[in-house]
Every structure is written in structure tokens, then in C-alpha cells.
Coordinates of N, CA and C in Angstrom, one line a residue:
S29 N 99.4 105.8 101.5 CA 98.8 105.2 100.3 C 98.2 106.1 99.5
I30 N 98.1 106.1 98.4 CA 97.2 106.8 97.2 C 95.9 106.3 97.3
R31 N 95.0 107.4 97.6 CA 93.4 107.1 97.4 C 92.8 108.1 96.7
T32 N 91.5 107.5 96.5 CA 90.6 108.8 95.8 C 89.6 109.1 96.6
P33 N 89.4 110.5 96.7 CA 88.4 111.2 97.7 C 86.9 110.3 97.4
L34 N 86.6 109.9 96.4 CA 85.4 108.9 96.0 C 85.7 107.6 95.9
P35 N 84.7 106.7 95.9 CA 85.2 105.2 95.5 C 85.8 105.4 94.4
P36 N 87.0 104.5 94.2 CA 87.6 104.4 93.1 C 86.7 104.0 91.8
L37 N 85.9 103.2 91.9 CA 85.1 102.9 90.8 C 84.4 103.9 89.9
L38 N 83.7 104.8 91.1 CA 83.0 106.1 90.6 C 83.9 107.1 89.9
T39 N 85.0 107.2 90.9 CA 86.3 108.2 90.3 C 86.5 107.9 88.8
F40 N 87.0 106.6 88.8 CA 87.6 106.2 87.5 C 86.6 106.1 86.1
Q41 N 85.4 105.7 86.5 CA 84.2 105.8 85.7 C 84.1 107.2 85.0
D42 N 84.1 108.1 85.8 CA 84.1 109.6 85.6 C 85.3 110.0 84.7
D43 N 86.3 109.5 85.1 CA 87.7 110.2 84.1 C 88.6 109.0 84.4
P44 N 88.7 108.0 83.4 CA 89.5 106.9 83.8 C 91.0 107.3 83.6
L45 N 91.5 108.5 83.2 CA 92.7 109.1 83.3 C 93.4 108.8 84.8
R46 N 92.1 109.5 85.4 CA 92.6 109.4 86.9 C 93.3 108.1 87.3
L47 N 93.3 107.1 86.9 CA 94.1 105.9 87.2 C 95.4 106.1 86.9
L48 N 95.6 106.7 85.8 CA 97.1 106.7 85.3 C 97.8 107.9 86.3
R49 N 97.0 108.8 86.5 CA 97.7 109.8 87.6 C 97.8 109.1 88.8
A50 N 97.0 108.3 89.3 CA 97.4 107.9 90.5 C 98.6 107.0 90.8
I51 N 98.8 106.1 89.4 CA 99.8 105.4 89.4 C 101.2 106.5 89.3
R52 N 101.1 107.6 88.6 CA 102.3 108.4 88.2 C 102.6 109.0 89.9
F53 N 101.6 109.6 90.7 CA 101.7 110.1 91.9 C 102.5 109.1 92.8
A54 N 101.9 107.9 92.8 CA 102.4 106.6 93.7 C 103.8 106.4 93.3
V55 N 104.3 106.3 92.2 CA 105.7 106.2 92.0 C 106.6 107.2 92.2
R56 N 106.1 108.4 91.9 CA 107.0 109.6 92.2 C 107.2 109.7 93.8
L57 N 106.0 109.6 94.5 CA 106.2 109.8 96.0 C 106.8 108.6 96.7
G58 N 106.8 107.5 96.2 CA 107.3 106.2 96.6 C 106.3 105.7 97.4
A59 N 104.9 106.0 97.1 CA 103.6 105.5 98.0 C 103.1 104.1 97.1
I60 N 102.2 103.6 98.0 CA 101.5 102.4 97.4 C 100.0 102.9 97.0
L61 N 99.5 102.1 95.9 CA 98.1 102.5 95.8 C 97.1 101.7 96.8
A62 N 96.2 102.2 97.2 CA 95.2 101.9 98.1 C 94.7 100.3 97.6
P63 N 94.3 99.5 98.6 CA 93.9 98.1 97.9 C 92.6 98.3 96.9
E64 N 91.6 99.5 97.6 CA 90.4 99.3 96.9 C 90.9 100.0 95.6
L65 N 91.8 100.8 95.1 CA 92.2 101.6 94.0 C 92.6 100.6 93.1
T66 N 93.7 99.5 93.6 CA 94.2 98.4 92.8 C 93.0 97.4 92.4
E67 N 92.1 97.4 93.4 CA 90.9 96.5 92.8 C 90.2 97.0 91.7
A68 N 89.9 98.4 91.8 CA 89.2 99.1 90.6 C 89.8 98.8 89.5
C69 N 91.5 98.8 89.3 CA 92.3 98.6 88.1 C 91.6 97.3 87.4
Q70 N 91.2 96.3 88.3 CA 90.8 95.0 87.5 C 89.6 95.0 87.0
S71 N 88.7 96.0 87.4 CA 87.3 96.2 86.6 C 87.1 96.3 85.1
P72 N 86.6 95.3 84.4 CA 86.6 95.4 83.1 C 85.7 96.7 82.5
A73 N 84.9 97.0 83.3 CA 84.2 98.5 82.8 C 85.2 99.6 82.8
I74 N 85.8 99.4 84.0 CA 87.2 100.6 84.1 C 88.0 100.7 82.9
R75 N 88.4 99.3 82.5 CA 89.5 98.8 81.5 C 88.8 99.5 80.1
D76 N 87.3 99.2 80.0 CA 86.7 99.5 78.7 C 86.7 101.1 78.8
K77 N 86.3 101.8 80.0 CA 86.5 103.4 79.9 C 87.7 103.8 79.4
L78 N 88.8 103.1 80.1 CA 90.1 103.9 79.6 C 90.4 103.5 78.4
R79 N 90.0 102.4 77.8 CA 90.3 102.0 76.3 C 89.6 103.1 75.5
H80 N 88.1 103.3 75.6 CA 87.5 103.9 74.7 C 87.5 105.4 74.7
K81 N 87.2 106.0 76.3 CA 87.2 107.4 76.7 C 88.5 108.3 76.6
V82 N 89.6 107.6 76.6 CA 90.9 108.3 76.8 C 91.6 108.3 75.3
S83 N 92.0 109.6 74.9 CA 92.5 109.6 73.7 C 94.1 109.1 73.9
R84 N 94.8 108.9 72.8 CA 96.0 108.5 72.7 C 96.7 109.7 73.2
E85 N 96.4 110.8 72.7 CA 97.3 111.8 73.3 C 97.3 112.2 75.0
R86 N 96.0 111.8 75.5 CA 96.4 111.9 76.9 C 97.0 110.8 77.6
F87 N 96.8 109.5 76.9 CA 97.7 108.5 77.5 C 99.3 109.0 77.3
G88 N 99.7 109.5 76.3 CA 100.9 110.0 75.9 C 101.3 110.9 77.0
K89 N 100.6 111.9 77.0 CA 100.9 113.0 78.1 C 101.2 112.5 79.5
E90 N 100.4 111.4 79.9 CA 100.5 111.1 81.1 C 101.6 110.2 81.3
L91 N 101.9 109.4 80.5 CA 103.1 108.4 80.3 C 104.3 109.3 80.4
E92 N 104.3 110.5 79.4 CA 105.6 111.4 79.7 C 105.9 111.8 80.8
G93 N 104.8 112.2 81.9 CA 105.0 112.6 83.4 C 105.6 111.5 84.0
M94 N 105.0 110.2 83.7 CA 105.7 109.0 84.3 C 107.1 108.9 84.0
L95 N 107.7 108.9 82.7 CA 108.6 108.3 82.4 C 110.0 109.7 82.2
S96 N 109.7 111.0 82.4 CA 110.7 111.9 82.4 C 110.2 113.1 83.2
G97 N 111.2 113.8 83.7 CA 111.1 114.9 84.6 C 111.9 114.8 86.0
K98 N 111.5 115.7 86.7 CA 112.2 115.3 88.1 C 111.4 114.4 89.0
G99 N 112.0 113.4 89.6 CA 111.4 112.7 90.5 C 110.9 111.5 89.5
A100 N 111.2 111.5 88.1 CA 110.4 110.1 87.3 C 111.2 108.8 87.7
K101 N 110.7 107.8 87.8 CA 110.9 106.6 87.9 C 110.4 105.7 86.7
P102 N 111.1 105.9 85.8 CA 110.4 105.2 84.5 C 109.9 103.5 84.5
T103 N 111.2 102.8 85.5 CA 111.2 101.3 85.4 C 110.2 101.0 86.3
K104 N 109.9 101.5 87.5 CA 108.8 101.4 88.2 C 107.5 102.0 87.9
A105 N 107.4 102.9 87.1 CA 106.1 103.2 86.4 C 105.7 102.2 85.6
L106 N 106.5 101.6 84.4 CA 106.2 100.7 83.7 C 106.0 99.4 84.5
A107 N 106.8 98.9 85.4 CA 106.2 97.7 86.1 C 105.0 97.8 86.8
T108 N 104.4 99.0 87.4 CA 103.4 99.2 88.1 C 102.3 99.0 87.0
I109 N 102.4 99.5 86.0 CA 101.4 99.3 84.8 C 101.2 98.0 84.4
A110 N 102.5 97.2 84.2 CA 102.2 95.7 84.1 C 101.5 95.1 84.9
Q111 N 101.9 95.3 86.4 CA 101.7 94.5 87.5 C 100.3 94.7 87.5
L112 N 99.6 95.9 87.3 CA 98.1 96.1 87.1 C 97.3 95.2 86.1
G113 N 98.0 94.9 85.0 CA 97.5 94.4 84.2 C 96.9 95.1 83.2
L114 N 97.4 96.5 83.4 CA 96.9 97.5 82.5 C 98.0 97.8 81.0
A115 N 98.9 97.2 80.9 CA 99.9 97.5 79.9 C 99.0 97.3 78.4
P116 N 98.1 96.0 78.7 CA 97.6 95.8 77.2 C 96.6 97.2 76.5
V117 N 96.1 97.6 77.7 CA 95.1 98.9 77.4 C 95.9 100.2 77.1
V118 N 97.0 100.5 78.0 CA 97.6 101.7 78.0 C 98.6 101.7 76.3
F119 N 99.3 100.3 76.1 CA 100.0 100.5 75.0 C 99.4 100.2 73.6
E120 N 98.1 99.6 73.9 CA 97.2 99.2 72.6 C 97.5 100.1 71.5
G121 N 97.6 99.4 70.2 CA 97.8 100.3 68.9 C 99.0 101.1 68.8
S122 N 100.1 100.7 69.6 CA 101.3 101.0 69.4 C 102.1 100.6 68.4
G123 N 101.8 99.6 67.4 CA 102.2 98.8 66.3 C 103.5 98.0 66.9
T124 N 103.4 97.8 67.9 CA 104.6 96.5 68.4 C 103.9 95.6 69.4
E125 N 104.1 94.5 69.2 CA 103.8 93.4 70.1 C 104.5 93.2 71.0
I126 N 104.3 93.6 72.5 CA 104.9 93.5 73.9 C 104.4 92.4 74.5
I127 N 105.2 91.5 75.3 CA 104.8 90.8 76.0 C 105.3 91.4 77.4
W128 N 104.0 91.5 78.2 CA 104.3 92.1 79.4 C 104.0 91.0 80.7
S129 N 105.0 91.0 81.5 CA 105.1 90.0 82.5 C 106.2 90.3 83.6
I130 N 105.8 90.3 84.6 CA 106.8 90.8 85.8 C 106.8 89.3 86.6
E131 N 107.9 89.3 86.8 CA 108.3 87.8 87.8 C 109.1 88.3 88.9

């Protein structure tokens, strides 16, 4: 499973983009996110940091890595973002109203 060397809340508060990197690595490697990492994704403080500390350009670069290139699994990457409830943050301001749900 994908883990962080320090507690995930501390890691993601320091650099919230690491959350998207963890998703990218998990998807590419066919691994799962550790439960404590998944819990950290639900933190309003982490979502706020992700929303206000990470530029749209950095979001774009990380998404590009998830959606293209060797070993990319775009459907799985987008599904993981949606399952973690991060789509409204990741795609905020895209100019398109998107309803994200996984059944």
C-alpha cells in the first residue's frame, strides 16, 4: 500500500500536492492507499490547503501525469479522485459543472 513517511495529515499540510502524487503512484503501481492516508483526504483542513496552497498549474501537471504516459490508467485515476471526494477541489474553477459520483 502507499504510505507517507510521516503522518499523512502532517505530510499533506506541509505540501498538499503530495496527496495527488500518492493517488498517481497508487494507480500506476496498482497499489492501494493506506487507510490513514485515505482518512487524511477527508480532512477539511487538508482540502482547504489543497484548494488554496496549490496552483492550477501544479494541479494540471499532476493530472497530466495521472492521465497520460507509460502506465497511465486515466479511468482509475479519475475514479480514485472521485471516490475520495476530491473532484470538487481538483476540478474547481474548470468552467464546467461536473457531477461526480461513483456507483
